[in-house]
Coordinates of C-alpha atoms and ligand atoms in Angstrom, one line a residue:
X745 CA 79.1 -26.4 15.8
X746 CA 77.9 -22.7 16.1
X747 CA 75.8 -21.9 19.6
X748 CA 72.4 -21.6 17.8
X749 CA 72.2 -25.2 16.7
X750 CA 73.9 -26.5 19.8
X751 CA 71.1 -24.7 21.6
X752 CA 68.6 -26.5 19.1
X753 CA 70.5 -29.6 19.8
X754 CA 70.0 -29.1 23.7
X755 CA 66.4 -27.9 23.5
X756 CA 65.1 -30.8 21.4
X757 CA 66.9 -33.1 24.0
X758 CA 64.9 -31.8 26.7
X759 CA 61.8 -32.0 24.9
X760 CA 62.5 -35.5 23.9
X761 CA 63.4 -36.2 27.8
X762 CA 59.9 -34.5 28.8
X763 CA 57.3 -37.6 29.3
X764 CA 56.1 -36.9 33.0
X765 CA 53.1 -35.1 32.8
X766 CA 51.8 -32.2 34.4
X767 CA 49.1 -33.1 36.7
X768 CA 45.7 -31.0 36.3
X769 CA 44.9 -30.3 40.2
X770 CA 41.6 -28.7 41.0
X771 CA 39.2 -29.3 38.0
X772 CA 37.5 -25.6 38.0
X773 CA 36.0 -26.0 34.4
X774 CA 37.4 -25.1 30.9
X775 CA 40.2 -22.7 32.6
X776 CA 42.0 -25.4 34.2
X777 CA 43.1 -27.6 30.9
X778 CA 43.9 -24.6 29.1
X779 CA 47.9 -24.6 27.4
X780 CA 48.4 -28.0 28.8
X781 CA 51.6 -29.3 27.9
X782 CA 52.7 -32.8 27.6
X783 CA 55.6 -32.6 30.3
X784 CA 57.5 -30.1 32.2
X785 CA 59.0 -27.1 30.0
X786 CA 62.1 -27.5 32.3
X787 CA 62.7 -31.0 32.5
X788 CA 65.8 -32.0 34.4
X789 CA 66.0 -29.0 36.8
X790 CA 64.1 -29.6 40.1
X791 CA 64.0 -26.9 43.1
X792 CA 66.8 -24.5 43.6
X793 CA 68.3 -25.3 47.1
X794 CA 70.3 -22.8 49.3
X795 CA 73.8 -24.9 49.7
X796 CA 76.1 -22.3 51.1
X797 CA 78.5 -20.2 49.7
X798 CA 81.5 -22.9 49.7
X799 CA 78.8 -25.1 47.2
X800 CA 80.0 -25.7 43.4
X801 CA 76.8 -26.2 42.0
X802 CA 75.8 -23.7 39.8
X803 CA 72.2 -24.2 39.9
X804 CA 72.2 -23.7 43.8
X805 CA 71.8 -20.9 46.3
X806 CA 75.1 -19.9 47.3
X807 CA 73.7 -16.8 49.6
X808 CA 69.8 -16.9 49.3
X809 CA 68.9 -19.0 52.1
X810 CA 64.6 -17.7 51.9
X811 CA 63.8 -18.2 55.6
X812 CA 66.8 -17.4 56.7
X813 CA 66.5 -14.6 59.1
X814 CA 68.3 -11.4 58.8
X815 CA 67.8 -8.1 60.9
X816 CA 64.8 -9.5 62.3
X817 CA 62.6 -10.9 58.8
X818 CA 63.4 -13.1 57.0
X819 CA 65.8 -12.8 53.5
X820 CA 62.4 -13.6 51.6
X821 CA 60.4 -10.7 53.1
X822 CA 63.0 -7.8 52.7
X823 CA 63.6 -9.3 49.2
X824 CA 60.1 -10.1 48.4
X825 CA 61.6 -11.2 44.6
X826 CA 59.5 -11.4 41.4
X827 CA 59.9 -12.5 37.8
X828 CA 59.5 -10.2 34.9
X829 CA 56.7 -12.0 32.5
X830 CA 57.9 -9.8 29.8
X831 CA 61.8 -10.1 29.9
X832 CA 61.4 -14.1 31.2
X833 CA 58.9 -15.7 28.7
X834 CA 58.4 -13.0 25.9
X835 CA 62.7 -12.2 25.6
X836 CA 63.4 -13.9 22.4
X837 CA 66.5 -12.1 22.7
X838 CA 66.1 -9.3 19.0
X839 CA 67.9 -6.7 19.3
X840 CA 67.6 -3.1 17.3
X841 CA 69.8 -4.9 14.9
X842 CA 68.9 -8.6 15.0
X843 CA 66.2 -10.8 15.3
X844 CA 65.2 -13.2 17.9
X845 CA 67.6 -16.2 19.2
X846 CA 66.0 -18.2 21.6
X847 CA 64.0 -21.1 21.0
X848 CA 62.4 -22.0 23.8
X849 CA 59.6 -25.0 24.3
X850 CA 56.6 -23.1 25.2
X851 CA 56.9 -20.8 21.5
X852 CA 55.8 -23.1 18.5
X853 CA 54.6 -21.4 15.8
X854 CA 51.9 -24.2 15.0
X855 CA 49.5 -23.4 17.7
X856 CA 47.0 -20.1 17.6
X857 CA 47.7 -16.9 20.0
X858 CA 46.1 -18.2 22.5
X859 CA 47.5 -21.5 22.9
X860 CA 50.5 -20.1 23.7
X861 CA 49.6 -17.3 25.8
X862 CA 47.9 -19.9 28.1
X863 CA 51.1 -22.4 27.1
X864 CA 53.7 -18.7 28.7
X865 CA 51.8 -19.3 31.4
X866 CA 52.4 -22.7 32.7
X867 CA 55.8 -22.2 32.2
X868 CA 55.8 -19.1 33.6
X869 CA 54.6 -20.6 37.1
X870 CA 56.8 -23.7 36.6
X871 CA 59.8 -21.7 36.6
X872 CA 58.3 -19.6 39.9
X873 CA 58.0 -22.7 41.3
X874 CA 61.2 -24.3 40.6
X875 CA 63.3 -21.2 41.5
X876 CA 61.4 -20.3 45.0
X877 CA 60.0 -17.4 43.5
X878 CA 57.3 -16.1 45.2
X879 CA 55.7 -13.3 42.7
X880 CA 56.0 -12.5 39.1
X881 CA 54.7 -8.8 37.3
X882 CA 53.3 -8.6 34.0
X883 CA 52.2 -6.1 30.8
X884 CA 48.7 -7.1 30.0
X885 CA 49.8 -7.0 26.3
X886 CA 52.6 -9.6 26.8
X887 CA 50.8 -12.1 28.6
X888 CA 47.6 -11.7 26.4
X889 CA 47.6 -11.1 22.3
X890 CA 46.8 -8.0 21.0
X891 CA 43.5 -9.1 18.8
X892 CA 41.7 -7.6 15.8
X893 CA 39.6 -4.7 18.5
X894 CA 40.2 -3.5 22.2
X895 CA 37.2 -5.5 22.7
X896 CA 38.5 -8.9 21.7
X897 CA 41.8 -8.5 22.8
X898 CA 40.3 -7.0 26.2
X899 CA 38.4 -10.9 26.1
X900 CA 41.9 -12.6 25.5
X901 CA 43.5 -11.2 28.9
X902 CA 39.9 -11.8 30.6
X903 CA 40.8 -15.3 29.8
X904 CA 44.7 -15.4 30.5
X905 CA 44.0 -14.3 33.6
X906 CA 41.4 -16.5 34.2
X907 CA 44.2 -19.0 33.9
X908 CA 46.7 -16.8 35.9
X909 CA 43.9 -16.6 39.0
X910 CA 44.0 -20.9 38.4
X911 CA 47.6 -21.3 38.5
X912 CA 48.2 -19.0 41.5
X913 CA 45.6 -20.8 43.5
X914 CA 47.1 -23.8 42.9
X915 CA 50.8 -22.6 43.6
X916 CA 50.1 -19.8 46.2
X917 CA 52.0 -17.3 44.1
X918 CA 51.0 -13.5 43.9
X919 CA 51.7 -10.8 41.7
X920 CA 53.7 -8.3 42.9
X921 CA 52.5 -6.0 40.1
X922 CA 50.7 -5.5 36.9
X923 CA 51.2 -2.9 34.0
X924 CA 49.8 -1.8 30.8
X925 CA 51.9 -1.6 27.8
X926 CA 51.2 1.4 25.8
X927 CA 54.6 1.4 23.7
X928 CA 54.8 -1.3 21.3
X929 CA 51.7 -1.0 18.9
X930 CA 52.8 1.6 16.5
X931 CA 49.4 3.2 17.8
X932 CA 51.5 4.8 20.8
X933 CA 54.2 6.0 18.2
X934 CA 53.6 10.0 19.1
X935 CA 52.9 9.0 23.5
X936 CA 49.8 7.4 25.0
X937 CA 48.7 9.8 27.4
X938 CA 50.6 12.5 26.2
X939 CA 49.8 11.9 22.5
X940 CA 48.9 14.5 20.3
X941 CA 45.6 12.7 19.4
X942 CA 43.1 12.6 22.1
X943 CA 41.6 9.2 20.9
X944 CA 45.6 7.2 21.7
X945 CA 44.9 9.1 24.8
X946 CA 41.2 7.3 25.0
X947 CA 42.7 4.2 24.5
X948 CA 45.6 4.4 26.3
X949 CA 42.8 5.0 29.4
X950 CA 40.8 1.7 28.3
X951 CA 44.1 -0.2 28.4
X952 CA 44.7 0.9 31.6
X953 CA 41.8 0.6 33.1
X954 CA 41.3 -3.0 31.9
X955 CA 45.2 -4.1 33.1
X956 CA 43.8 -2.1 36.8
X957 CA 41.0 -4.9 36.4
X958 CA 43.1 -7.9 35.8
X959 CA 45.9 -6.7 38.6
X960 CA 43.1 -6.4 41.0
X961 CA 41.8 -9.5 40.2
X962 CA 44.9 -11.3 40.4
X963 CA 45.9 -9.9 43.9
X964 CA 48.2 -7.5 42.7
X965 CA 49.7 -5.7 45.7
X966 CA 51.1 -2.8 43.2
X967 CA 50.0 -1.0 39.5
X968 CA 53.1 0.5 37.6
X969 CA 53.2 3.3 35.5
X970 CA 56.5 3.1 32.9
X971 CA 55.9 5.8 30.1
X972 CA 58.1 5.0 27.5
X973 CA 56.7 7.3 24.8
X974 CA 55.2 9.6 27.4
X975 CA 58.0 12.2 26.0
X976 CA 59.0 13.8 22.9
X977 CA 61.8 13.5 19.8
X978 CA 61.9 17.1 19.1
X979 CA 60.1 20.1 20.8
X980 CA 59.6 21.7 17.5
X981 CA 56.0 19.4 17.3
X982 CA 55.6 19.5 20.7
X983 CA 53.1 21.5 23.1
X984 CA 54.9 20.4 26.0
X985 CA 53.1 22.2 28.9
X986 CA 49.5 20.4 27.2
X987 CA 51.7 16.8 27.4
X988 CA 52.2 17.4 31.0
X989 CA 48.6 18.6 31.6
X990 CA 47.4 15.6 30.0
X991 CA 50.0 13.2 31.8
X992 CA 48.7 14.6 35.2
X993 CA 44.7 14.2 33.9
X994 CA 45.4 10.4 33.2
X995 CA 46.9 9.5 36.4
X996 CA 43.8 11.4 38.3
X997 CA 41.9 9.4 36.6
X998 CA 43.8 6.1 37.3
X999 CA 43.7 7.2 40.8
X1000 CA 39.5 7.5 40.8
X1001 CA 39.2 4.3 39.0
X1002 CA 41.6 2.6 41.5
X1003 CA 39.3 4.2 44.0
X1004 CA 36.1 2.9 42.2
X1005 CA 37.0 -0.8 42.0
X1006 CA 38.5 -0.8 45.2
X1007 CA 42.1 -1.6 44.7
X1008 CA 44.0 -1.2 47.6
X1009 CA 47.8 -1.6 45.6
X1010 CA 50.3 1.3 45.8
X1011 CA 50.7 2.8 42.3
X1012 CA 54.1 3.4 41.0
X1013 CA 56.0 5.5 38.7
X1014 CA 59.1 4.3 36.9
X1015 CA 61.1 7.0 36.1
X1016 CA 63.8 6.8 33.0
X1017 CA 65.6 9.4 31.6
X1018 CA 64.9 8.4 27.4
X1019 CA 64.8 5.4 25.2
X1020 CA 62.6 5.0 23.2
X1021 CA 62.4 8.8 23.4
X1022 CA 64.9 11.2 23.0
X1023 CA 62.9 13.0 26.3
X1024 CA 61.3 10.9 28.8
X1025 CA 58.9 13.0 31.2
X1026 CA 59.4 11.1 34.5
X1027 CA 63.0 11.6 33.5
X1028 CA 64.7 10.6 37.4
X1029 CA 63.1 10.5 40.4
X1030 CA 63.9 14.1 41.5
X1031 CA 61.8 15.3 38.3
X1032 CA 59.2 12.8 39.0
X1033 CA 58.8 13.7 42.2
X1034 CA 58.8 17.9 41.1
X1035 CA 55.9 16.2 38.6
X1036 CA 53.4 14.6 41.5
X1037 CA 54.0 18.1 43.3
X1038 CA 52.9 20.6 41.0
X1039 CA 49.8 18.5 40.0
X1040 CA 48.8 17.8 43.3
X1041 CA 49.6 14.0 43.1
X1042 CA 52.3 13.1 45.6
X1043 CA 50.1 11.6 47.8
X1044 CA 48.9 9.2 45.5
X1045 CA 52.3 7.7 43.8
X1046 CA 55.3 6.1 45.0
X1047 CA 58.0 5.4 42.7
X1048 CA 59.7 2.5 41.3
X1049 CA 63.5 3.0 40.8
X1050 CA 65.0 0.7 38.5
X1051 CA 68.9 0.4 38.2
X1052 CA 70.0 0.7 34.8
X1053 CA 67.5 3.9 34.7
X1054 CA 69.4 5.4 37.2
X1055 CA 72.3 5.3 35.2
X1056 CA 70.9 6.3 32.1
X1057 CA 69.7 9.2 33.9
X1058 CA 73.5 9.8 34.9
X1059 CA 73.4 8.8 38.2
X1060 CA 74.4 6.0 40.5
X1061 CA 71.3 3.4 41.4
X1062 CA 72.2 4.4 45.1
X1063 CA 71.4 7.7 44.8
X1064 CA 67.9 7.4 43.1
X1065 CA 67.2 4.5 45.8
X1066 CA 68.5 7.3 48.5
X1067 CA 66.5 9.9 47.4
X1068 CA 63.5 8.1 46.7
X1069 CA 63.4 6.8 50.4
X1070 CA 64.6 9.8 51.5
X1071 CA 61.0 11.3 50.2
X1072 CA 59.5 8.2 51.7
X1073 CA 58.7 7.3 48.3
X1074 CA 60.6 4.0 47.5
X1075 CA 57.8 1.8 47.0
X1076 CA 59.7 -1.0 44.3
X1077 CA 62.9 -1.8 43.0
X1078 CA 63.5 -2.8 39.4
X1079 CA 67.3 -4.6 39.6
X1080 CA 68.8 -4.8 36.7
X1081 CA 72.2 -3.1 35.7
X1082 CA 73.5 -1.6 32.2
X1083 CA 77.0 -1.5 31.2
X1084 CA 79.6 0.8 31.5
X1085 CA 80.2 0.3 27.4
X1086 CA 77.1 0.1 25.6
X1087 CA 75.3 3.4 25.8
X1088 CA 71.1 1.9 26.1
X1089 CA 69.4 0.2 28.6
X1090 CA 71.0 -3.3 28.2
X1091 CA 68.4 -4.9 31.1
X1092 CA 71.4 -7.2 32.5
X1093 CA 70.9 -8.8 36.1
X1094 CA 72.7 -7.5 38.6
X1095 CA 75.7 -8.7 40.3
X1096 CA 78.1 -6.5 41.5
X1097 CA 78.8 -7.1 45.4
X1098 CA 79.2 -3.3 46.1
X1099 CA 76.3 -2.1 43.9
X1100 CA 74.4 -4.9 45.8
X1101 CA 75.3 -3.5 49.6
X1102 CA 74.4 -0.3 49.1
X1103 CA 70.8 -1.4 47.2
X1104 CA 70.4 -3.4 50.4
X1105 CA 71.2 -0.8 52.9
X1106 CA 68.9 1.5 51.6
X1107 CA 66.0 -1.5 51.7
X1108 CA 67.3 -2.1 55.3
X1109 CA 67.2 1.3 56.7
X1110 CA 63.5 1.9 54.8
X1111 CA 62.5 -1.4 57.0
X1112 CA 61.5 -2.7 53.6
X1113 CA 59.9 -2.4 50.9
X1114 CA 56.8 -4.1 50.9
X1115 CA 54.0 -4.0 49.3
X1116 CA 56.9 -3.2 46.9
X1117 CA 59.6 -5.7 46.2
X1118 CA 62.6 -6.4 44.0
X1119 CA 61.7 -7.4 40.3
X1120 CA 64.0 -8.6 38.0
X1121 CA 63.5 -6.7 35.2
X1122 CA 66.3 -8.4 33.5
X1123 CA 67.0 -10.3 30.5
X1124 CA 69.8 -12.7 29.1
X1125 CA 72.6 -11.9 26.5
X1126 CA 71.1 -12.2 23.0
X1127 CA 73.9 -15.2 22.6
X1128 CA 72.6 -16.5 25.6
X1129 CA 70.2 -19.3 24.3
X1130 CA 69.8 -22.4 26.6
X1131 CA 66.9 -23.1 28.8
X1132 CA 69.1 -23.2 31.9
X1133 CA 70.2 -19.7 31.1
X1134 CA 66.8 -18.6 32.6
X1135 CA 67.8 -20.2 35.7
X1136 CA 71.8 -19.2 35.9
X1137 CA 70.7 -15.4 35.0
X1138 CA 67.6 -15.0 37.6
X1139 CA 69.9 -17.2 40.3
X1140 CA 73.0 -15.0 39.5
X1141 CA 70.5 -12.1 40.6
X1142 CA 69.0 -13.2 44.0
X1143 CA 72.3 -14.4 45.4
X1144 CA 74.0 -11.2 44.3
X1145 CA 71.2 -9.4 46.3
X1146 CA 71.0 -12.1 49.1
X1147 CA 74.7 -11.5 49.7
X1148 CA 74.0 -7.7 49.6
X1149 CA 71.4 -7.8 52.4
X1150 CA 74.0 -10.3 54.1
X1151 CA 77.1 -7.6 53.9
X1152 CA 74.8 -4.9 54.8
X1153 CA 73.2 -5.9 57.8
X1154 CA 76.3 -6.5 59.2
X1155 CA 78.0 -3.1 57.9
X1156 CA 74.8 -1.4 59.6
X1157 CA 74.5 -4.0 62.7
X1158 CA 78.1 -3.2 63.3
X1159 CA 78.1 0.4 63.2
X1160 CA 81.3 1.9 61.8
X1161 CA 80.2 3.4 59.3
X1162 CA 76.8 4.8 59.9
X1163 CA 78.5 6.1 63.0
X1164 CA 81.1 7.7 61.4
X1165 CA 78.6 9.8 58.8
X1166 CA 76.8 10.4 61.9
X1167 CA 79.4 12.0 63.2
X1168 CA 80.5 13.7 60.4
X1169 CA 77.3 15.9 61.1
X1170 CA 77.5 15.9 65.1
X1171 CA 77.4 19.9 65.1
X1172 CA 73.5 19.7 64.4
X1173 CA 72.7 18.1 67.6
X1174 CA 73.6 20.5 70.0
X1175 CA 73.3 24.4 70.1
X1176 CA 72.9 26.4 66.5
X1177 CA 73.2 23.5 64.9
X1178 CA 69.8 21.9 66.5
X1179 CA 68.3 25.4 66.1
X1180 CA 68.9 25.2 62.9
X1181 CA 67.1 21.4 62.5
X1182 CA 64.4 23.0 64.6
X1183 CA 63.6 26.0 62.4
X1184 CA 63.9 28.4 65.4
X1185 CA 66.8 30.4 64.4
X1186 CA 66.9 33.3 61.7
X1187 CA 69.8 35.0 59.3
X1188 CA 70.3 37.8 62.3
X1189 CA 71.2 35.3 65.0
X1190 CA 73.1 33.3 62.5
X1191 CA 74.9 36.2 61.8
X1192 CA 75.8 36.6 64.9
X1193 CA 76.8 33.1 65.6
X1194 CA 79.1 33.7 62.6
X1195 CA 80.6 37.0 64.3
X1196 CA 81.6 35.7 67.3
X1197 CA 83.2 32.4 66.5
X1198 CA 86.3 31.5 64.6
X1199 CA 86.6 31.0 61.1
X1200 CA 85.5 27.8 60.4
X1201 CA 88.3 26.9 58.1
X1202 CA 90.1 26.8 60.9
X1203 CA 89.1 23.6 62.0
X1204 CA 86.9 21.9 59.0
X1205 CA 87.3 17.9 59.5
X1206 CA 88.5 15.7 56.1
X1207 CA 86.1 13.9 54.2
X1208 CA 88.1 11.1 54.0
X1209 CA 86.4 9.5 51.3
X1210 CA 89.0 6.9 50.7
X1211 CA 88.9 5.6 54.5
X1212 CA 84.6 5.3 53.9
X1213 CA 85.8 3.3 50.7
X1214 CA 88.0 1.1 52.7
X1215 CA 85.5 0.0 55.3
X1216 CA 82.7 -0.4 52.9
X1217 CA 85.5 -3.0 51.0
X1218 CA 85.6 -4.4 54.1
X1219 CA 81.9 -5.8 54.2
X1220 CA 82.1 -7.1 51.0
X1221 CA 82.1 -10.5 51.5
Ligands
NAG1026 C1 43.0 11.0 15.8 O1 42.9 9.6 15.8 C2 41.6 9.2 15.3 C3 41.5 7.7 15.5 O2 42.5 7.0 14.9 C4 41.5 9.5 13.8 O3 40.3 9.2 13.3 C5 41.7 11.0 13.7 O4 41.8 11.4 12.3 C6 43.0 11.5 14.3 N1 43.0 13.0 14.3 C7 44.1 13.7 14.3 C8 43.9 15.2 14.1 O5 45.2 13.2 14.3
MN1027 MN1 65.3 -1.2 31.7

C-alpha cells in the first residue's frame, strides 16, 4: 500500500474514532458556534508532557520542560513559542512541481469558505492547546478567504477574527504576531509596495492596514513585514531608486497608522535574500538595517531573522541573529532550517543541537526576546502526510531549541568560552587599547604608539579555532 492511501486509511480512522464533542463554553452570540465540529480534529493525542530526556515516547517532551527555570526565567518565557497559521493549517504540502498531499480533517471540500476558515480555526487552537503552545501568528489572507472585493473579503477576516478573539478568551492564547500577505494574488505579481502601479500599491496599503486592525484587536504583541515581491526579476523594467522611495513611503505610513490606532506592538522586518524574486530588497539584515537608516526609520523597526533566510542569504543563522542583536534590533526569530542540498527555502524545523546553542546563546545574552519570540515557520515533508506529523515536526522543534537554551546556559553559566573570546580581545581594556574604545586617541598618537613598540607579529596569539570547536562540542548535550 502506497503512503497516500495509508494516510487516507489513518485519517478516516481518526474521524471515525472522533464522537466526543467539543464543548461550546461561553455563549457570546453567533461567533461562538461558528466552524463547530463534531469531535476533536486530533483525537487520540492528549497534552504533550515533558518526560525527560531518557523518555521513548515520541509524542513527549524530552528537553522542553515550560516552567522549568533556566538562567533565572523560565524555558517558556525565553522561548515564548508560536505556531505558524500558514505553514500549520494552510500546508497542504504542493510543491513548484506537485500538488497538494495532505488530507487533513478540518479541509472538506463540501462546506463554503467560510466554514472552513472558522473550521482552521478550531483546530488551529486545539492543536495550541494540546502542544503547550502559548501563541500562534497569522497572514490575514490565510486565515480569512480572499472574496469577490477588498470590501467583502475585508468582512470575512472581521469575522474570523471575531472567532479568533472567542477562542483566545476561552484558551488564554495570544498572538505573537500578525501579517498581511501581499504575494499570492497574482495582483502583487510586479511587488506590492514597490509595484509599478500605484493602485497594487493602494491596495497593498488597505491590506495592511486592515491585518494592523485585526492584530490589534487580537492582542498582537508584534506586526511583520515579509516582502516577497518587494524586489525585482530584471533591472531592465526596473526604476529601482523609485521602488525604494516607495518601500520607505509605505512603512511611514504603517508607522502613523500604528500610531493612530494605538498599537503598541514592535513592527518587524523579515529580511530574505530572493524567492519568489530573483532580488529581494530587505535582502539580509545588514542591508535592512542600511535601508531603515537612509530613510530615517531605524527607530521604528526591529527585525525578524528567520533561519533558512540567513542561509539563503549565504550566511550562517548565527551571524544574522549576532548582528541583529548586536544593533539591538533582534526583535523575533523565525526557526526553521533549509538544506544543505536543495537550493530554495525548504521551511524544515530545526534540529540540529549546534545550530540550536548558538540560536540560544544569542537569545540568552539579548536577555530575551520578548515581545518577540520563536515562531515556527516551518512545514512537514511533502511525503509527510499523517495528522501526528503536525505534532512530531513542531515537538522535534521545541525540544531541539529547549536543549539549546539547556547547553547554552551552561556553556555561558560556566564561562570558558565567553572568557576565552574575552580574552582574546584583553588589549582594549587597558592603555591604547581603551583609548581607542573611548574615542580619545587620534592617527598621530597611534602612530606613535606603533613607533615605539615592537612589531606586533612578534607576539600575535593563535586563533585556535579548532580548540573553540572543541569546547563548544563539549556543551552539546
Ligand atoms: C494600474 O492598475 C489599475 C487598477 O487595476 C488599472 O486600471 C490601470 O490601468 C493600471 N495602470 C497602469 C499604467 O498599469
Ligand atoms: Mn522561509
Amino acid at each position: 500500500m502506497h503512503s497516500r492511501s495509508a494516510s487516507l486509511l489513518l485519517t478516516i480512522a481518526l474521524l471515525v474514532s472522533a464522537t466526543t464533542p467539543l464543548s461550546v463554553r461561553g455563549e457570546e452570540g453567533e461567533c461562538s458556534s461558528r466552524g463547530l465540529y463534531e469531535g476533536e480534529f486530533f483525537p487520540g493525542v492528549g497534552k504533550i508532557e515533558y518526560e525527560g530526556a531518557e523518555s521513548t515516547n515520541p509524542l513527549s517532551f524530552h528537553y522542553y520542560n515550560a516552567d522549568e527555570v533556566i538562567m533565572g526565567k523560565p524555558m517558556k518565557e525565553w522561548l515564548r513559542f508560536s505556531v505558524a497559521f500558514w505553514h500549520t493549517m494552510r500546508g497542504d504540502g504542493s510543491d513548484p512541481f506537485g500538488s497538494g498531499t495532505k488530507l487533513w480533517p478540518w479541509e472538506d471540500a463540501g462546506l463554503d469558505e467560510m466554514e472552513l476558515a472558522y473550521r482552521r480555526m478550531r483546530a488551529m487552537f486545539e492543536f495550541l492547546d494540546k502542544l503547550g503552545v502559548d501563541y500562534w501568528c497569522f497572514h490575514d489572507r490565510d486565515i480569512a478567504p480572499e472574496l469577490g472585493s477588498l470590501a467583502e473579503s475585508n468582512a470575512a477576516l472581521e469575522k474570523v477574527v471575531e472567532l479568533a478573539e472567542h477562542l483566545q478568551k476561552e484558551t488564554g492564547k495570544k498572538v505573537l504576531w500578525g501579517t498581511a500577505q501581499l504575494f499570492k494574488h497574482p495582483r502583487f505579481a510586479h511587488g506590492a509596495a514597490t509595484s509599478p502601479n500605484a493602485s497594487v500599491h493602494a491596495y497593498s496599503a488597505a491590506q495592511v492596514k486592515a491585518a494592523m486592525d485585526a492584530t490589534l484587536r487580537l492582542g498582537g504583541e508584534n506586526y511583520v513585514f515579509w516582502g516577497g515581491r518587494e524586489g525585482y526579476h530584471t533591472l531592465l523594467n526596473t526604476d529601482l531608486k523609485l521602488e525604494l522611495d516607495n518601500l520607505a513611503s509605505f512603512l511611514k505610513g504603517a508607522v502613523a497608522y500604528k500610531n493612530k490606532i494605538g498599537f503598541k506592538g514592535e513592527l518587524l522586518l523579515e529580511p530574505k535574500p530572493q524567492e519568489p524574486t530573483k532580488h529581494q530588497y530587505d535582502w539580509d539584515v545588514a542591508t535592512t538595517m542600511g535601508f531603515l537608516h537612509q530613510y530615517g526609520l531605524s527607530d521604528e523597526f526591529k527585525l525578524n531573522v528567520e533561519c533558512n533566510h540567513a542561509t539563503l542569504a549565504g550566511h550562517s543563522c548565527d551571524h544574522e541573529l549576532r548582528l541583529a542583536s548586536a544593533y539591538g534590533k533582534l526583535g523575533n526569530i523565525d526557526a526553521n532550517t533549509g538544506d544543505a542540498q536543495t537550493g530554495w527555502d525548504t521551511d524544515q524545523f530545526l534540529t540540529d543541537p549546534k545550530e540550536t546553542l548558538l540560536v540560544a546563546a544569542t537569545i540568552l545574552k539579548q536577555g530575551g526576546l520578548a515581545p518577540g519570540g520563536i515562531n515556527f515557520d516551518a512545514k512537514l515533508r511533502r511525503e509527510s502526510t499523517s495528522l501526528i506529523d503536525l505534532f512530531y515536526g513542531h515537538i522535534s522543534g521545541m525540544d531541539a531549541m529547549a536543549r539549546g537554551l539547556r547547553n547554552a546556559a551552561k556553556m555561558l553559566e560556566d564561562g570558558v568560552l565567553p572568557g576565552m573570546v574575552k580574552n582574546r580581545y584583553s588589549t582594549y581594556s587597558t592603555g591604547v587599547g581603551k583609548k581607542i574604545r573611548d574615542g580619545k586617541v587620534d592617527f598621530v598618537e597611534l602612530e606613535k604608539v606603533a613607533l615605539s613598540s615592537p612589531d606586533p607579529i612578534e607576539d600575535l596569539p593563535s586563533g585556535s579555532a579548532e580548540l573553540y570547536e572543541i569546547i563548544l562540542g563539549s556543551y552539546i548535550r
